Amino acid sequence: MKTYNPYNNVLRVVEQAASILGYVPSDYEAIKYPERELKVSIPVEMDDGTVRVFEGFRVQHSTSRGPAKGGIRFHHDVNIEEVKALAAWMTFKCAVVNIPFGGGKGGVICDPSQLSEKELRSITRRFTAAIFPLIGPEQDIPAPDVGTNAAVMGWMMDTFSMMNGHSVTGVVTGKPIELGGALGRSEATGRGVMFTAKNILHKMNICEKGTAAVVQGMGNVGSVSAKLLHQCGMKIIAVSDVSGGIYHKDGLDIPDILDYLAKDRKNLLKDYKANGIQYITNQELLELDTTLLVPAALENQINEENAANIKAKVIVEAANGPVTIEADEILRQKGIVVVPDILANAGGVVVSYFEWVQNIQSVSWTEDYINQQLKDIMDNAFQSVWNISEEKQLPLRTGAYLIAVKRVVESKKARGIWP
Ligand code: GLU
């Protein structure tokens, strides 16, 4: 298989949208390059007294429409090309839902499952200090991503505040509620995925009650998506985590599975026991016969190797970049509808935006209000993407990029090139 470079994947999608929009290369040349890339080393004293040096990154792809915005990933496969791609996806994600942010992303090469809480906190604090010159509520606002959570955001906020000499809540989002976190933020990405799944199923005249769905990944996004889709009446026939998947043709007991996983962060699906379930690999899970497939893990899961075997009618991309550009074409030929990541998983950053607005204005909103605003934004963005895709007879990903690329390019044009 060809080596996969996610940033090249982003560039090809952007170039395609820009040419459909009638832009000439100089209109969009600047957005092909991240504005800033910072690589840092993070020395940490481990619990056994040894010193280990971790490598970390923060990339700002664009600040044209507002401060850079995007998560911090702690994962052993993090690399600069991945972080660049994730940063660019954030730019287009914020643009498609029209919130006033650019895009950024960060990452540290580490395996959080092998670290104690103290080691994780030390990595977080030293990483925050290392990227300190780049971040701030008006410059660049990190948030959780794969391998990070509200606790990590709390330590980042504290480190940044200590270095400034006063509390700065708006420097990160996805914080603990006690530190100004938004109600509903931890469920927001999965909630947005659920709204998007309902929207696309309704357009395809499929009733969600009893309809089969498969969810890959049981991190924050996958587990909340599975929970909310199950609550909508969908039959979740398979879910997976790093250890593999479990399958039941009549539907899994999602609340019981989520209870089991929540009991201990070391619990894995391969050790989950229930009557009639079958253990399957992640590859088998992706290729199951299902109506809805929700990849909620990492990039490059559906690619030219396995796209021809996908049997789902519709894919809602809860992860960033789970379907490659080559796979997109194969799926399109098979008539499989793909709702792109920049739209489907934007719920997280939308509620991050609410959190940031609350922090900088010192106000707080109720969870019902936040969930309703989130629904309105997700539904409107979905309808706009649907309309342009129907009008031009293009896949939804292209439609989403037509809207997003236009907003980013026009913001650049309106600003002009400095000096
Ligand atoms: N990491 C999330 C994403 O990929 C959320 C980013 C944010 O809230 O800034 O969209």
GROMACS .gro file of C-alpha atoms and ligand atoms in nm:
model
  429
    1MET     CA    1   0.000   0.000   0.000
    2LYS     CA    2   0.115   0.356  -0.076
    3THR     CA    3   0.243   0.548   0.223
    4TYR     CA    4  -0.041   0.764   0.343
    5ASN     CA    5   0.021   1.132   0.399
    6PRO     CA    6  -0.290   1.293   0.546
    7TYR     CA    7  -0.174   1.647   0.463
    8ASN     CA    8  -0.150   1.562   0.090
    9ASN     CA    9  -0.500   1.421   0.121
   10VAL     CA   10  -0.626   1.757   0.257
   11LEU     CA   11  -0.447   1.951  -0.018
   12ARG     CA   12  -0.605   1.743  -0.293
   13VAL     CA   13  -0.955   1.798  -0.154
   14VAL     CA   14  -0.894   2.173  -0.114
   15GLU     CA   15  -0.751   2.210  -0.466
   16GLN     CA   16  -1.046   2.026  -0.613
   17ALA     CA   17  -1.294   2.254  -0.433
   18ALA     CA   18  -1.098   2.568  -0.525
   19SER     CA   19  -1.100   2.479  -0.892
   20ILE     CA   20  -1.476   2.409  -0.891
   21LEU     CA   21  -1.519   2.750  -0.727
   22GLY     CA   22  -1.327   2.903  -1.017
   23TYR     CA   23  -1.036   3.026  -0.808
   24VAL     CA   24  -0.696   3.065  -0.970
   25PRO     CA   25  -0.396   2.916  -0.782
   26SER     CA   26  -0.283   3.251  -0.640
   27ASP     CA   27  -0.624   3.291  -0.471
   28TYR     CA   28  -0.563   2.986  -0.254
   29GLU     CA   29  -0.184   2.941  -0.258
   30ALA     CA   30  -0.149   3.076   0.097
   31ILE     CA   31  -0.395   2.828   0.252
   32LYS     CA   32  -0.190   2.535   0.123
   33TYR     CA   33   0.074   2.610   0.386
   34PRO     CA   34   0.026   2.611   0.764
   35GLU     CA   35   0.102   2.958   0.905
   36ARG     CA   36   0.319   2.819   1.186
   37GLU     CA   37   0.468   2.483   1.289
   38LEU     CA   38   0.637   2.445   1.625
   39LYS     CA   39   0.821   2.133   1.738
   40VAL     CA   40   0.915   2.104   2.105
   41SER     CA   41   1.092   1.855   2.328
   42ILE     CA   42   0.941   1.777   2.666
   43PRO     CA   43   1.174   1.638   2.933
   44VAL     CA   44   0.986   1.457   3.209
   45GLU     CA   45   1.100   1.290   3.530
   46MET     CA   46   0.920   0.955   3.526
   47ASP     CA   47   0.789   0.780   3.840
   48ASP     CA   48   1.095   0.551   3.847
   49GLY     CA   49   1.332   0.853   3.860
   50THR     CA   50   1.455   0.826   3.499
   51VAL     CA   51   1.423   1.119   3.258
   52ARG     CA   52   1.241   1.071   2.929
   53VAL     CA   53   1.214   1.329   2.654
   54PHE     CA   54   0.888   1.337   2.461
   55GLU     CA   55   0.835   1.513   2.130
   56GLY     CA   56   0.543   1.750   2.076
   57PHE     CA   57   0.399   1.980   1.810
   58ARG     CA   58   0.163   2.273   1.770
   59VAL     CA   59   0.059   2.378   1.422
   60GLN     CA   60  -0.149   2.682   1.330
   61HIS     CA   61  -0.288   2.621   0.985
   62SER     CA   62  -0.486   2.945   0.954
   63THR     CA   63  -0.578   3.246   1.166
   64SER     CA   64  -0.748   3.426   0.882
   65ARG     CA   65  -1.104   3.404   1.021
   66GLY     CA   66  -1.008   3.423   1.391
   67PRO     CA   67  -0.777   3.263   1.647
   68ALA     CA   68  -0.639   2.917   1.562
   69LYS     CA   69  -0.859   2.651   1.724
   70GLY     CA   70  -0.813   2.280   1.771
   71GLY     CA   71  -0.729   1.994   2.000
   72ILE     CA   72  -0.419   1.838   2.151
   73ARG     CA   73  -0.364   1.470   2.071
   74PHE     CA   74  -0.166   1.236   2.297
   75HIS     CA   75  -0.096   0.923   2.093
   76HIS     CA   76   0.206   0.710   2.005
   77ASP     CA   77   0.153   0.759   1.628
   78VAL     CA   78   0.143   1.142   1.635
   79ASN     CA   79   0.367   1.298   1.367
   80ILE     CA   80   0.402   1.639   1.207
   81GLU     CA   81   0.218   1.554   0.882
   82GLU     CA   82  -0.076   1.425   1.084
   83VAL     CA   83  -0.084   1.737   1.304
   84LYS     CA   84  -0.067   1.961   0.993
   85ALA     CA   85  -0.362   1.774   0.840
   86LEU     CA   86  -0.562   1.788   1.164
   87ALA     CA   87  -0.492   2.164   1.188
   88ALA     CA   88  -0.611   2.222   0.831
   89TRP     CA   89  -0.926   2.014   0.890
   90MET     CA   90  -0.998   2.244   1.188
   91THR     CA   91  -0.976   2.552   0.960
   92PHE     CA   92  -1.234   2.406   0.721
   93LYS     CA   93  -1.449   2.264   1.002
   94CYS     CA   94  -1.480   2.605   1.172
   95ALA     CA   95  -1.551   2.762   0.832
   96VAL     CA   96  -1.825   2.516   0.731
   97VAL     CA   97  -2.019   2.575   1.054
   98ASN     CA   98  -1.928   2.945   1.034
   99ILE     CA   99  -1.777   3.006   1.376
  100PRO     CA  100  -1.511   3.281   1.397
  101PHE     CA  101  -1.202   3.064   1.430
  102GLY     CA  102  -0.914   2.946   1.218
  103GLY     CA  103  -0.756   2.605   1.263
  104GLY     CA  104  -0.476   2.460   1.472
  105LYS     CA  105  -0.379   2.131   1.628
  106GLY     CA  106  -0.119   1.992   1.862
  107GLY     CA  107   0.013   1.657   1.966
  108VAL     CA  108   0.260   1.476   2.184
  109ILE     CA  109   0.408   1.139   2.089
  110CYS     CA  110   0.323   0.928   2.393
  111ASP     CA  111   0.095   0.645   2.501
  112PRO     CA  112  -0.131   0.778   2.779
  113SER     CA  113  -0.240   0.423   2.872
  114GLN     CA  114   0.120   0.352   2.983
  115LEU     CA  115   0.158   0.672   3.192
  116SER     CA  116   0.064   0.745   3.552
  117GLU     CA  117  -0.149   1.050   3.625
  118LYS     CA  118   0.156   1.229   3.761
  119GLU     CA  119   0.356   1.160   3.444
  120LEU     CA  120   0.065   1.273   3.226
  121ARG     CA  121   0.037   1.595   3.428
  122SER     CA  122   0.411   1.662   3.393
  123ILE     CA  123   0.398   1.610   3.016
  124THR     CA  124   0.096   1.840   2.991
  125ARG     CA  125   0.250   2.118   3.199
  126ARG     CA  126   0.588   2.112   3.026
  127PHE     CA  127   0.424   2.092   2.681
  128THR     CA  128   0.202   2.391   2.768
  129ALA     CA  129   0.508   2.588   2.878
  130ALA     CA  130   0.685   2.495   2.553
  131ILE     CA  131   0.398   2.615   2.329
  132PHE     CA  132   0.324   2.912   2.559
  133PRO     CA  133   0.438   3.177   2.307
  134LEU     CA  134   0.179   3.057   2.054
  135ILE     CA  135  -0.135   3.006   2.262
  136GLY     CA  136  -0.384   3.245   2.423
  137PRO     CA  137  -0.755   3.329   2.404
  138GLU     CA  138  -0.701   3.564   2.110
  139GLN     CA  139  -0.426   3.365   1.937
  140ASP     CA  140  -0.469   2.992   1.956
  141ILE     CA  141  -0.706   2.793   2.177
  142PRO     CA  142  -0.637   2.421   2.239
  143ALA     CA  143  -0.902   2.162   2.337
  144PRO     CA  144  -0.922   1.785   2.395
  145ASP     CA  145  -0.861   1.534   2.116
  146VAL     CA  146  -0.763   1.165   2.106
  147GLY     CA  147  -0.587   1.075   2.435
  148THR     CA  148  -0.666   1.401   2.619
  149ASN     CA  149  -0.964   1.508   2.829
  150ALA     CA  150  -1.103   1.775   3.061
  151ALA     CA  151  -0.841   1.703   3.331
  152VAL     CA  152  -0.558   1.766   3.081
  153MET     CA  153  -0.728   2.093   2.979
  154GLY     CA  154  -0.749   2.194   3.345
  155TRP     CA  155  -0.371   2.145   3.384
  156MET     CA  156  -0.308   2.340   3.062
  157MET     CA  157  -0.525   2.627   3.183
  158ASP     CA  158  -0.348   2.629   3.520
  159THR     CA  159   0.001   2.624   3.366
  160PHE     CA  160  -0.082   2.907   3.126
  161SER     CA  161  -0.242   3.106   3.409
  162MET     CA  162   0.056   3.056   3.644
  163MET     CA  163   0.295   3.172   3.373
  164ASN     CA  164   0.080   3.482   3.317
  165GLY     CA  165   0.033   3.560   3.685
  166HIS     CA  166  -0.348   3.558   3.660
  167SER     CA  167  -0.626   3.315   3.566
  168VAL     CA  168  -0.698   3.292   3.194
  169THR     CA  169  -0.997   3.062   3.145
  170GLY     CA  170  -1.039   3.130   2.772
  171VAL     CA  171  -0.700   2.983   2.675
  172VAL     CA  172  -0.837   2.629   2.636
  173THR     CA  173  -1.182   2.475   2.593
  174GLY     CA  174  -1.317   2.141   2.707
  175LYS     CA  175  -1.213   2.231   3.063
  176PRO     CA  176  -1.367   2.090   3.381
  177ILE     CA  177  -1.697   2.268   3.458
  178GLU     CA  178  -1.539   2.408   3.779
  179LEU     CA  179  -1.290   2.605   3.565
  180GLY     CA  180  -1.544   2.753   3.326
  181GLY     CA  181  -1.601   2.449   3.105
  182ALA     CA  182  -1.925   2.456   2.904
  183LEU     CA  183  -2.208   2.227   3.008
  184GLY     CA  184  -2.250   1.961   2.741
  185ARG     CA  185  -1.898   2.007   2.595
  186SER     CA  186  -1.783   1.654   2.676
  187GLU     CA  187  -2.078   1.506   2.483
  188ALA     CA  188  -2.088   1.772   2.211
  189THR     CA  189  -1.898   1.593   1.932
  190GLY     CA  190  -2.105   1.274   1.973
  191ARG     CA  191  -2.425   1.479   1.998
  192GLY     CA  192  -2.336   1.654   1.672
  193VAL     CA  193  -2.269   1.315   1.512
  194MET     CA  194  -2.616   1.201   1.623
  195PHE     CA  195  -2.784   1.515   1.477
  196THR     CA  196  -2.592   1.461   1.152
  197ALA     CA  197  -2.682   1.091   1.134
  198LYS     CA  198  -3.051   1.176   1.182
  199ASN     CA  199  -3.031   1.448   0.917
  200ILE     CA  200  -2.876   1.224   0.653
  201LEU     CA  201  -3.105   0.927   0.729
  202HIS     CA  202  -3.409   1.153   0.694
  203LYS     CA  203  -3.282   1.281   0.357
  204MET     CA  204  -3.243   0.919   0.247
  205ASN     CA  205  -3.593   0.836   0.375
  206ILE     CA  206  -3.459   0.588   0.630
  207CYS     CA  207  -3.631   0.579   0.968
  208GLU     CA  208  -3.370   0.552   1.245
  209LYS     CA  209  -3.585   0.327   1.467
  210GLY     CA  210  -3.446  -0.026   1.451
  211THR     CA  211  -3.194   0.066   1.179
  212ALA     CA  212  -2.855  -0.107   1.207
  213ALA     CA  213  -2.551   0.101   1.299
  214VAL     CA  214  -2.184   0.020   1.359
  215VAL     CA  215  -1.947   0.242   1.559
  216GLN     CA  216  -1.569   0.210   1.532
  217GLY     CA  217  -1.386   0.350   1.839
  218MET     CA  218  -1.498   0.377   2.200
  219GLY     CA  219  -1.315   0.695   2.298
  220ASN     CA  220  -1.511   1.007   2.389
  221VAL     CA  221  -1.663   1.056   2.044
  222GLY     CA  222  -1.742   0.691   1.966
  223SER     CA  223  -1.892   0.610   2.304
  224VAL     CA  224  -2.116   0.919   2.313
  225SER     CA  225  -2.221   0.863   1.949
  226ALA     CA  226  -2.311   0.500   2.026
  227LYS     CA  227  -2.502   0.605   2.338
  228LEU     CA  228  -2.705   0.876   2.164
  229LEU     CA  229  -2.775   0.674   1.847
  230HIS     CA  230  -2.893   0.390   2.070
  231GLN     CA  231  -3.118   0.635   2.256
  232CYS     CA  232  -3.266   0.740   1.919
  233GLY     CA  233  -3.379   0.381   1.871
  234MET     CA  234  -3.104   0.263   1.637
  235LYS     CA  235  -2.986  -0.097   1.665
  236ILE     CA  236  -2.610  -0.081   1.732
  237ILE     CA  237  -2.492  -0.417   1.597
  238ALA     CA  238  -2.117  -0.367   1.652
  239VAL     CA  239  -1.867  -0.147   1.834
  240SER     CA  240  -1.489  -0.166   1.869
  241ASP     CA  241  -1.191  -0.028   2.058
  242VAL     CA  242  -0.814  -0.082   2.024
  243SER     CA  243  -0.854  -0.445   2.132
  244GLY     CA  244  -1.107  -0.531   1.858
  245GLY     CA  245  -1.482  -0.539   1.813
  246ILE     CA  246  -1.794  -0.711   1.938
  247TYR     CA  247  -2.095  -0.794   1.723
  248HIS     CA  248  -2.452  -0.906   1.779
  249LYS     CA  249  -2.692  -0.922   1.484
  250ASP     CA  250  -2.991  -0.822   1.701
  251GLY     CA  251  -2.811  -0.527   1.859
  252LEU     CA  252  -2.577  -0.479   2.154
  253ASP     CA  253  -2.666  -0.365   2.504
  254ILE     CA  254  -2.494  -0.026   2.470
  255PRO     CA  255  -2.562   0.106   2.825
  256ASP     CA  256  -2.412  -0.214   2.971
  257ILE     CA  257  -2.104  -0.189   2.745
  258LEU     CA  258  -2.052   0.177   2.836
  259ASP     CA  259  -2.085   0.095   3.208
  260TYR     CA  260  -1.824  -0.179   3.170
  261LEU     CA  261  -1.580   0.054   2.989
  262ALA     CA  262  -1.637   0.338   3.237
  263LYS     CA  263  -1.571   0.117   3.540
  264ASP     CA  264  -1.196   0.104   3.475
  265ARG     CA  265  -1.004   0.282   3.201
  266LYS     CA  266  -0.805  -0.041   3.150
  267ASN     CA  267  -1.121  -0.237   3.057
  268LEU     CA  268  -1.118  -0.350   2.693
  269LEU     CA  269  -1.394  -0.487   2.470
  270LYS     CA  270  -1.205  -0.811   2.409
  271ASP     CA  271  -1.275  -0.901   2.775
  272TYR     CA  272  -1.641  -0.791   2.770
  273LYS     CA  273  -1.880  -1.085   2.812
  274ALA     CA  274  -2.245  -1.109   2.706
  275ASN     CA  275  -2.474  -1.376   2.563
  276GLY     CA  276  -2.456  -1.428   2.189
  277ILE     CA  277  -2.186  -1.172   2.107
  278GLN     CA  278  -1.914  -1.248   1.853
  279TYR     CA  279  -1.561  -1.110   1.872
  280ILE     CA  280  -1.443  -0.952   1.547
  281THR     CA  281  -1.146  -0.748   1.425
  282ASN     CA  282  -1.164  -0.377   1.349
  283GLN     CA  283  -1.133  -0.463   0.977
  284GLU     CA  284  -1.429  -0.704   0.996
  285LEU     CA  285  -1.630  -0.441   1.180
  286LEU     CA  286  -1.582  -0.184   0.902
  287GLU     CA  287  -1.697  -0.437   0.643
  288LEU     CA  288  -2.020  -0.542   0.821
  289ASP     CA  289  -2.356  -0.530   0.648
  290THR     CA  290  -2.514  -0.224   0.811
  291THR     CA  291  -2.713   0.085   0.720
  292LEU     CA  292  -2.498   0.334   0.911
  293LEU     CA  293  -2.124   0.316   0.972
  294VAL     CA  294  -1.967   0.566   1.214
  295PRO     CA  295  -1.585   0.556   1.210
  296ALA     CA  296  -1.495   0.735   1.535
  297ALA     CA  297  -1.129   0.639   1.576
  298LEU     CA  298  -0.836   0.759   1.367
  299GLU     CA  299  -0.749   0.861   1.009
  300ASN     CA  300  -0.703   0.630   0.711
  301GLN     CA  301  -0.940   0.353   0.828
  302ILE     CA  302  -1.126   0.322   0.500
  303ASN     CA  303  -0.876   0.337   0.217
  304GLU     CA  304  -0.815   0.190  -0.127
  305GLU     CA  305  -0.744  -0.151   0.031
  306ASN     CA  306  -1.082  -0.204   0.195
  307ALA     CA  307  -1.321   0.052   0.038
  308ALA     CA  308  -1.454  -0.201  -0.213
  309ASN     CA  309  -1.562  -0.428   0.077
  310ILE     CA  310  -1.766  -0.164   0.264
  311LYS     CA  311  -2.134  -0.256   0.274
  312ALA     CA  312  -2.281   0.035   0.471
  313LYS     CA  313  -2.535   0.259   0.295
  314VAL     CA  314  -2.409   0.571   0.469
  315ILE     CA  315  -2.090   0.668   0.651
  316VAL     CA  316  -2.090   0.951   0.903
  317GLU     CA  317  -1.731   1.052   0.973
  318ALA     CA  318  -1.705   1.107   1.349
  319ALA     CA  319  -1.324   1.081   1.340
  320ASN     CA  320  -1.105   1.324   1.149
  321GLY     CA  321  -0.999   1.186   0.810
  322PRO     CA  322  -1.120   0.823   0.845
  323VAL     CA  323  -1.185   0.792   0.468
  324THR     CA  324  -0.902   0.864   0.222
  325ILE     CA  325  -0.954   1.047  -0.107
  326GLU     CA  326  -0.898   0.723  -0.302
  327ALA     CA  327  -1.157   0.542  -0.090
  328ASP     CA  328  -1.402   0.829  -0.138
  329GLU     CA  329  -1.405   0.764  -0.512
  330ILE     CA  330  -1.459   0.388  -0.469
  331LEU     CA  331  -1.743   0.449  -0.221
  332ARG     CA  332  -1.902   0.703  -0.453
  333GLN     CA  333  -1.902   0.449  -0.738
  334LYS     CA  334  -2.070   0.198  -0.505
  335GLY     CA  335  -2.339   0.456  -0.421
  336ILE     CA  336  -2.233   0.486  -0.055
  337VAL     CA  337  -2.307   0.829   0.091
  338VAL     CA  338  -2.029   0.983   0.304
  339VAL     CA  339  -2.101   1.274   0.540
  340PRO     CA  340  -1.760   1.439   0.581
  341ASP     CA  341  -1.574   1.490   0.907
  342ILE     CA  342  -1.554   1.869   0.882
  343LEU     CA  343  -1.934   1.875   0.905
  344ALA     CA  344  -2.023   1.559   1.099
  345ASN     CA  345  -1.782   1.602   1.390
  346ALA     CA  346  -1.799   1.981   1.420
  347GLY     CA  347  -2.020   1.962   1.731
  348GLY     CA  348  -1.717   1.959   1.961
  349VAL     CA  349  -1.566   2.278   1.831
  350VAL     CA  350  -1.907   2.446   1.815
  351VAL     CA  351  -1.953   2.396   2.189
  352SER     CA  352  -1.585   2.493   2.238
  353TYR     CA  353  -1.681   2.821   2.072
  354PHE     CA  354  -1.968   2.862   2.321
  355GLU     CA  355  -1.727   2.788   2.607
  356TRP     CA  356  -1.479   3.050   2.483
  357VAL     CA  357  -1.755   3.310   2.442
  358GLN     CA  358  -1.875   3.239   2.798
  359ASN     CA  359  -1.519   3.267   2.932
  360ILE     CA  360  -1.426   3.594   2.763
  361GLN     CA  361  -1.764   3.750   2.852
  362SER     CA  362  -1.781   3.599   3.204
  363VAL     CA  363  -2.129   3.456   3.147
  364SER     CA  364  -2.266   3.103   3.168
  365TRP     CA  365  -2.541   2.926   2.978
  366THR     CA  366  -2.761   2.629   3.066
  367GLU     CA  367  -2.702   2.287   2.912
  368ASP     CA  368  -3.042   2.297   2.739
  369TYR     CA  369  -2.961   2.631   2.580
  370ILE     CA  370  -2.620   2.506   2.463
  371ASN     CA  371  -2.762   2.183   2.320
  372GLN     CA  372  -3.032   2.374   2.134
  373GLN     CA  373  -2.781   2.622   1.986
  374LEU     CA  374  -2.562   2.328   1.887
  375LYS     CA  375  -2.855   2.158   1.713
  376ASP     CA  376  -2.943   2.476   1.524
  377ILE     CA  377  -2.587   2.524   1.399
  378MET     CA  378  -2.543   2.156   1.301
  379ASP     CA  379  -2.881   2.141   1.125
  380ASN     CA  380  -2.822   2.465   0.934
  381ALA     CA  381  -2.471   2.363   0.828
  382PHE     CA  382  -2.600   2.022   0.717
  383GLN     CA  383  -2.879   2.180   0.512
  384SER     CA  384  -2.637   2.422   0.342
  385VAL     CA  385  -2.398   2.140   0.252
  386TRP     CA  386  -2.686   1.924   0.131
  387ASN     CA  387  -2.829   2.208  -0.085
  388ILE     CA  388  -2.504   2.293  -0.261
  389SER     CA  389  -2.422   1.924  -0.317
  390GLU     CA  390  -2.767   1.859  -0.467
  391GLU     CA  391  -2.754   2.171  -0.678
  392LYS     CA  392  -2.415   2.084  -0.825
  393GLN     CA  393  -2.463   1.705  -0.815
  394LEU     CA  394  -2.146   1.657  -0.611
  395PRO     CA  395  -2.059   1.439  -0.310
  396LEU     CA  396  -2.127   1.593   0.032
  397ARG     CA  397  -1.753   1.626   0.104
  398THR     CA  398  -1.705   1.840  -0.204
  399GLY     CA  399  -2.012   2.044  -0.110
  400ALA     CA  400  -1.877   2.104   0.241
  401TYR     CA  401  -1.539   2.212   0.103
  402LEU     CA  402  -1.703   2.446  -0.149
  403ILE     CA  403  -1.859   2.634   0.143
  404ALA     CA  404  -1.552   2.615   0.369
  405VAL     CA  405  -1.281   2.695   0.113
  406LYS     CA  406  -1.483   2.991  -0.015
  407ARG     CA  407  -1.516   3.135   0.337
  408VAL     CA  408  -1.143   3.095   0.408
  409VAL     CA  409  -1.027   3.227   0.070
  410GLU     CA  410  -1.266   3.524   0.085
  411SER     CA  411  -1.146   3.611   0.437
  412LYS     CA  412  -0.788   3.610   0.308
  413LYS     CA  413  -0.880   3.822   0.010
  414ALA     CA  414  -1.064   4.072   0.231
  415ARG     CA  415  -0.757   4.106   0.453
  416GLY     CA  416  -0.502   4.120   0.170
  417ILE     CA  417  -0.141   4.011   0.207
  418TRP     CA  418   0.057   4.196   0.474
  419PRO     CA  419   0.280   4.406   0.449
  420GLU     N1  420  -1.052   1.785   1.882
  420GLU     C1  421  -1.183   1.823   1.839
  420GLU     C2  422  -1.193   1.822   1.687
  420GLU     O1  423  -1.117   1.756   1.621
  420GLU     C3  424  -1.232   1.952   1.903
  420GLU     C4  425  -1.150   2.073   1.878
  420GLU     C5  426  -1.194   2.195   1.959
  420GLU     O2  427  -1.291   2.191   2.030
  420GLU     O3  428  -1.121   2.295   1.948
  420GLU     O4  429  -1.280   1.880   1.631
   0.00000   0.00000   0.00000
